[in-house]
Amino acid sequence: MTGDLFEGLTQARPSRQALAEGAVLLRGLALARQDALLAALREVIAAAPFRHMVTPGGFTMSVAMTNCGRVGWVTDRRGYRYDTHDPESGQPWPAMPPVLLQLAHDAAEAGGFRDFKPDACLINRYVPGAKMSLHQDKDETDFSAPIVSVSLGLPATFLFGGLKRNDKTQRYRLAHGDVAVWGGPSRLLYHGVAPLAEGEHPLLKRQRINLTFRKTV
Ligand code: SIN
Ligand code: FE2
């Protein structure tokens, strides 16, 4: 039907790509909710602005971060951890907006993980040149829940590796609206993001926003 064809050309329909056992890329899954997502994000960011955190080794991260949810991921000279409070303001992190919670739940379910109830959402902001070195998400105590990772704004190259830092990595393009889910046998796979290329996104301009949902306990 012509209507279907036309839609297929103008707005990528959600599609899935297996990355590994327990890992899937759900392209375009967040697109239908982008307006509500961006409105909710603006409120979170107004209450808890982006900041560049310092690693335990003393390096300032190129990615700016903030959080919402019961706990937020933080790093400083004392280490990586989850904290109920924003160290900049002394206030609890903003609550996780229902639209974010629902998207994380639905993406996890589409990835084969039922009943995902994240208590943390790390919000990463990349500008051109910013990157995330290969790492495992392992500051959580519960590895039975998956990671749900939402991409908004400028496209990025996602590096998805193995259980050892030196394992070969696959490269995937992450575009606005794409959602990656990894859990089960993939839960502790190394991953990262290559330096962001220059560009201008129609909605988010010169930046990429990533939402990483986790169940920490
Ligand atoms: C992360 O692994 O913390 C970020 C992944 C991403 O930005 O896509
Ligand atoms: Fe990560």
CSV table of C-alpha atoms and ligand atoms in Angstrom, one decimal:
chain,number,residue,atom,x,y,z
A,1,MET,CA,0.0,0.0,0.0
A,2,THR,CA,1.3,3.4,-0.8
A,3,GLY,CA,0.6,4.8,2.7
A,4,ASP,CA,2.8,2.1,4.2
A,5,LEU,CA,5.6,2.7,1.6
A,6,PHE,CA,5.5,6.4,2.2
A,7,GLU,CA,5.7,6.0,6.0
A,8,GLY,CA,8.6,3.6,5.5
A,9,LEU,CA,10.5,6.3,3.7
A,10,THR,CA,9.9,9.2,5.9
A,11,GLN,CA,10.0,7.7,9.4
A,12,ALA,CA,12.0,4.6,10.1
A,13,ARG,CA,9.6,2.0,11.6
A,14,PRO,CA,10.9,0.3,14.7
A,15,SER,CA,13.1,-2.6,13.6
A,16,ARG,CA,15.3,-5.0,15.6
A,17,GLN,CA,18.8,-6.1,15.1
A,18,ALA,CA,20.4,-8.8,17.3
A,19,LEU,CA,23.8,-7.8,18.7
A,20,ALA,CA,24.6,-10.9,20.8
A,21,GLU,CA,22.7,-13.4,22.9
A,22,GLY,CA,20.5,-11.2,25.2
A,23,ALA,CA,21.4,-8.0,23.3
A,24,VAL,CA,19.3,-6.2,20.7
A,25,LEU,CA,19.2,-2.9,19.0
A,26,LEU,CA,15.6,-1.6,18.6
A,27,ARG,CA,15.9,1.1,16.0
A,28,GLY,CA,13.4,3.9,16.2
A,29,LEU,CA,11.6,2.6,19.3
A,30,ALA,CA,11.7,6.0,21.1
A,31,LEU,CA,10.6,8.1,18.1
A,32,ALA,CA,6.9,8.0,18.7
A,33,ARG,CA,7.4,9.4,22.2
A,34,GLN,CA,10.1,11.9,21.4
A,35,ASP,CA,8.1,15.0,22.3
A,36,ALA,CA,7.0,13.8,25.7
A,37,LEU,CA,10.6,12.4,26.4
A,38,LEU,CA,12.2,15.7,25.6
A,39,ALA,CA,9.7,17.7,27.6
A,40,ALA,CA,10.3,15.5,30.6
A,41,LEU,CA,14.1,15.7,30.1
A,42,ARG,CA,14.0,19.4,30.1
A,43,GLU,CA,12.5,19.5,33.6
A,44,VAL,CA,15.0,17.0,35.0
A,45,ILE,CA,17.9,19.0,33.6
A,46,ALA,CA,16.5,22.2,35.0
A,47,ALA,CA,16.5,20.7,38.5
A,48,ALA,CA,19.8,18.8,38.1
A,49,PRO,CA,22.0,20.4,35.5
A,50,PHE,CA,24.6,18.6,33.5
A,51,ARG,CA,28.1,18.6,35.0
A,52,HIS,CA,31.5,17.0,34.1
A,53,MET,CA,32.4,14.5,36.8
A,54,VAL,CA,35.9,13.4,37.7
A,55,THR,CA,37.1,9.8,37.6
A,56,PRO,CA,38.8,8.2,40.6
A,57,GLY,CA,42.0,8.6,38.6
A,58,GLY,CA,41.5,12.3,38.4
A,59,PHE,CA,40.4,12.7,34.8
A,60,THR,CA,37.5,15.0,33.9
A,61,MET,CA,35.0,13.1,31.7
A,62,SER,CA,34.3,14.6,28.3
A,63,VAL,CA,30.7,13.5,28.6
A,64,ALA,CA,28.5,15.7,30.8
A,65,MET,CA,26.1,13.9,33.1
A,66,THR,CA,23.1,14.1,35.4
A,67,ASN,CA,20.6,11.6,36.7
A,68,CYS,CA,17.0,11.0,37.6
A,69,GLY,CA,15.4,8.2,39.6
A,70,ARG,CA,15.8,6.9,43.2
A,71,VAL,CA,19.5,6.9,42.8
A,72,GLY,CA,22.0,8.4,40.4
A,73,TRP,CA,25.4,7.3,39.2
A,74,VAL,CA,28.2,9.5,40.4
A,75,THR,CA,32.0,9.5,40.2
A,76,ASP,CA,34.6,11.5,42.0
A,77,ARG,CA,38.1,10.9,43.5
A,78,ARG,CA,36.5,8.5,46.0
A,79,GLY,CA,35.2,6.2,43.3
A,80,TYR,CA,32.2,5.2,41.2
A,81,ARG,CA,28.9,4.6,43.1
A,82,TYR,CA,25.1,5.3,43.2
A,83,ASP,CA,23.9,8.0,45.5
A,84,THR,CA,20.4,9.1,46.4
A,85,HIS,CA,21.4,12.8,46.4
A,86,ASP,CA,22.9,15.1,43.8
A,87,PRO,CA,26.3,16.1,45.2
A,88,GLU,CA,26.1,19.5,43.5
A,89,SER,CA,22.8,20.6,45.1
A,90,GLY,CA,22.6,18.3,48.1
A,91,GLN,CA,19.0,17.5,46.9
A,92,PRO,CA,17.6,14.1,46.0
A,93,TRP,CA,17.9,13.4,42.3
A,94,PRO,CA,14.7,14.3,40.4
A,95,ALA,CA,12.1,11.5,40.2
A,96,MET,CA,12.1,9.4,37.1
A,97,PRO,CA,9.4,10.8,34.8
A,98,PRO,CA,6.7,8.2,33.9
A,99,VAL,CA,7.3,8.6,30.2
A,100,LEU,CA,11.0,7.5,30.8
A,101,LEU,CA,10.0,4.6,33.0
A,102,GLN,CA,7.5,3.4,30.5
A,103,LEU,CA,9.9,3.6,27.6
A,104,ALA,CA,12.5,1.6,29.6
A,105,HIS,CA,10.0,-1.0,30.5
A,106,ASP,CA,8.7,-1.4,27.0
A,107,ALA,CA,12.2,-1.6,25.5
A,108,ALA,CA,13.2,-4.2,28.0
A,109,GLU,CA,10.1,-6.2,27.2
A,110,ALA,CA,10.8,-6.0,23.5
A,111,GLY,CA,14.3,-7.2,24.2
A,112,GLY,CA,12.9,-10.2,26.1
A,113,PHE,CA,13.2,-8.9,29.7
A,114,ARG,CA,9.9,-8.7,31.5
A,115,ASP,CA,8.9,-6.4,34.3
A,116,PHE,CA,12.0,-4.1,34.1
A,117,LYS,CA,11.7,-1.5,36.9
A,118,PRO,CA,14.8,0.7,36.8
A,119,ASP,CA,15.6,2.8,39.8
A,120,ALA,CA,18.3,4.8,38.1
A,121,CYS,CA,18.6,6.8,34.8
A,122,LEU,CA,22.0,8.2,34.0
A,123,ILE,CA,21.7,11.0,31.4
A,124,ASN,CA,24.8,11.5,29.3
A,125,ARG,CA,25.4,14.5,27.0
A,126,TYR,CA,27.9,14.3,24.3
A,127,VAL,CA,29.1,17.2,22.2
A,128,PRO,CA,31.3,16.6,19.1
A,129,GLY,CA,34.6,15.1,20.3
A,130,ALA,CA,33.1,13.6,23.5
A,131,LYS,CA,33.5,9.9,23.9
A,132,MET,CA,33.0,7.1,26.4
A,133,SER,CA,35.9,4.6,26.8
A,134,LEU,CA,35.2,0.9,26.8
A,135,HIS,CA,33.7,-0.2,30.2
A,136,GLN,CA,31.4,-2.6,31.8
A,137,ASP,CA,28.3,-1.5,33.7
A,138,LYS,CA,29.1,-3.2,37.0
A,139,ASP,CA,28.4,-0.8,39.8
A,140,GLU,CA,25.0,-2.4,40.3
A,141,THR,CA,24.3,-5.2,42.8
A,142,ASP,CA,21.6,-6.8,40.6
A,143,PHE,CA,22.9,-8.2,37.2
A,144,SER,CA,19.7,-10.1,36.5
A,145,ALA,CA,18.1,-6.9,35.1
A,146,PRO,CA,19.1,-5.6,31.7
A,147,ILE,CA,20.6,-2.3,30.7
A,148,VAL,CA,18.4,-0.1,28.5
A,149,SER,CA,20.1,2.6,26.6
A,150,VAL,CA,18.3,5.3,24.6
A,151,SER,CA,19.9,7.5,22.0
A,152,LEU,CA,18.7,11.0,21.1
A,153,GLY,CA,20.1,13.7,18.9
A,154,LEU,CA,23.3,13.4,16.9
A,155,PRO,CA,24.2,9.9,15.7
A,156,ALA,CA,27.1,8.0,17.4
A,157,THR,CA,29.2,4.9,16.9
A,158,PHE,CA,28.5,2.3,19.6
A,159,LEU,CA,31.3,-0.1,20.4
A,160,PHE,CA,30.1,-3.4,21.6
A,161,GLY,CA,32.7,-5.9,22.7
A,162,GLY,CA,33.1,-9.0,24.8
A,163,LEU,CA,33.6,-10.0,28.4
A,164,LYS,CA,37.3,-8.9,28.3
A,165,ARG,CA,38.4,-5.4,27.6
A,166,ASN,CA,40.6,-6.6,24.8
A,167,ASP,CA,38.0,-8.6,23.0
A,168,LYS,CA,37.1,-7.5,19.5
A,169,THR,CA,34.4,-4.9,19.3
A,170,GLN,CA,31.6,-4.6,16.8
A,171,ARG,CA,30.6,-1.1,15.7
A,172,TYR,CA,26.9,0.0,15.4
A,173,ARG,CA,25.5,3.4,14.4
A,174,LEU,CA,23.1,4.7,17.0
A,175,ALA,CA,20.6,7.3,15.7
A,176,HIS,CA,18.0,9.5,17.3
A,177,GLY,CA,15.3,7.2,18.7
A,178,ASP,CA,17.3,4.0,18.8
A,179,VAL,CA,17.2,1.9,21.9
A,180,ALA,CA,19.8,-0.8,22.8
A,181,VAL,CA,19.0,-3.5,25.4
A,182,TRP,CA,21.6,-5.9,26.8
A,183,GLY,CA,21.1,-8.4,29.6
A,184,GLY,CA,21.4,-12.0,30.5
A,185,PRO,CA,24.6,-13.4,29.0
A,186,SER,CA,25.4,-9.9,27.6
A,187,ARG,CA,24.9,-8.0,30.8
A,188,LEU,CA,28.6,-7.5,31.5
A,189,LEU,CA,29.8,-7.0,28.0
A,190,TYR,CA,32.3,-4.1,27.4
A,191,HIS,CA,30.9,-1.2,25.5
A,192,GLY,CA,31.7,2.4,24.7
A,193,VAL,CA,31.1,5.3,22.3
A,194,ALA,CA,33.6,6.6,19.7
A,195,PRO,CA,34.3,10.3,19.7
A,196,LEU,CA,31.1,12.1,18.5
A,197,ALA,CA,31.3,13.5,15.0
A,198,GLU,CA,30.4,17.1,14.2
A,199,GLY,CA,26.8,17.7,13.1
A,200,GLU,CA,23.6,19.5,13.8
A,201,HIS,CA,20.5,17.6,14.8
A,202,PRO,CA,17.1,19.2,13.8
A,203,LEU,CA,15.8,18.9,17.4
A,204,LEU,CA,18.8,18.6,19.7
A,205,LYS,CA,21.3,20.7,17.6
A,206,ARG,CA,25.0,20.0,18.3
A,207,GLN,CA,24.6,17.3,20.9
A,208,ARG,CA,23.7,13.7,21.6
A,209,ILE,CA,21.8,12.7,24.7
A,210,ASN,CA,21.9,9.1,26.0
A,211,LEU,CA,19.6,7.7,28.7
A,212,THR,CA,21.0,4.6,30.5
A,213,PHE,CA,18.4,2.9,32.6
A,214,ARG,CA,19.5,0.4,35.3
A,215,LYS,CA,18.1,-1.5,38.2
A,216,THR,CA,20.8,-1.1,40.8
A,217,VAL,CA,19.6,-3.4,43.6
B,1,SIN,C1,27.3,4.3,28.6
B,1,SIN,O1,27.6,3.2,28.4
B,1,SIN,O2,27.3,4.8,29.8
B,1,SIN,C2,26.8,5.2,27.5
B,1,SIN,C3,26.4,4.6,26.3
B,1,SIN,C4,25.9,5.5,25.2
B,1,SIN,O3,26.1,6.8,25.4
B,1,SIN,O4,25.3,5.1,24.2
B,2,FE2,FE,27.8,1.8,30.1
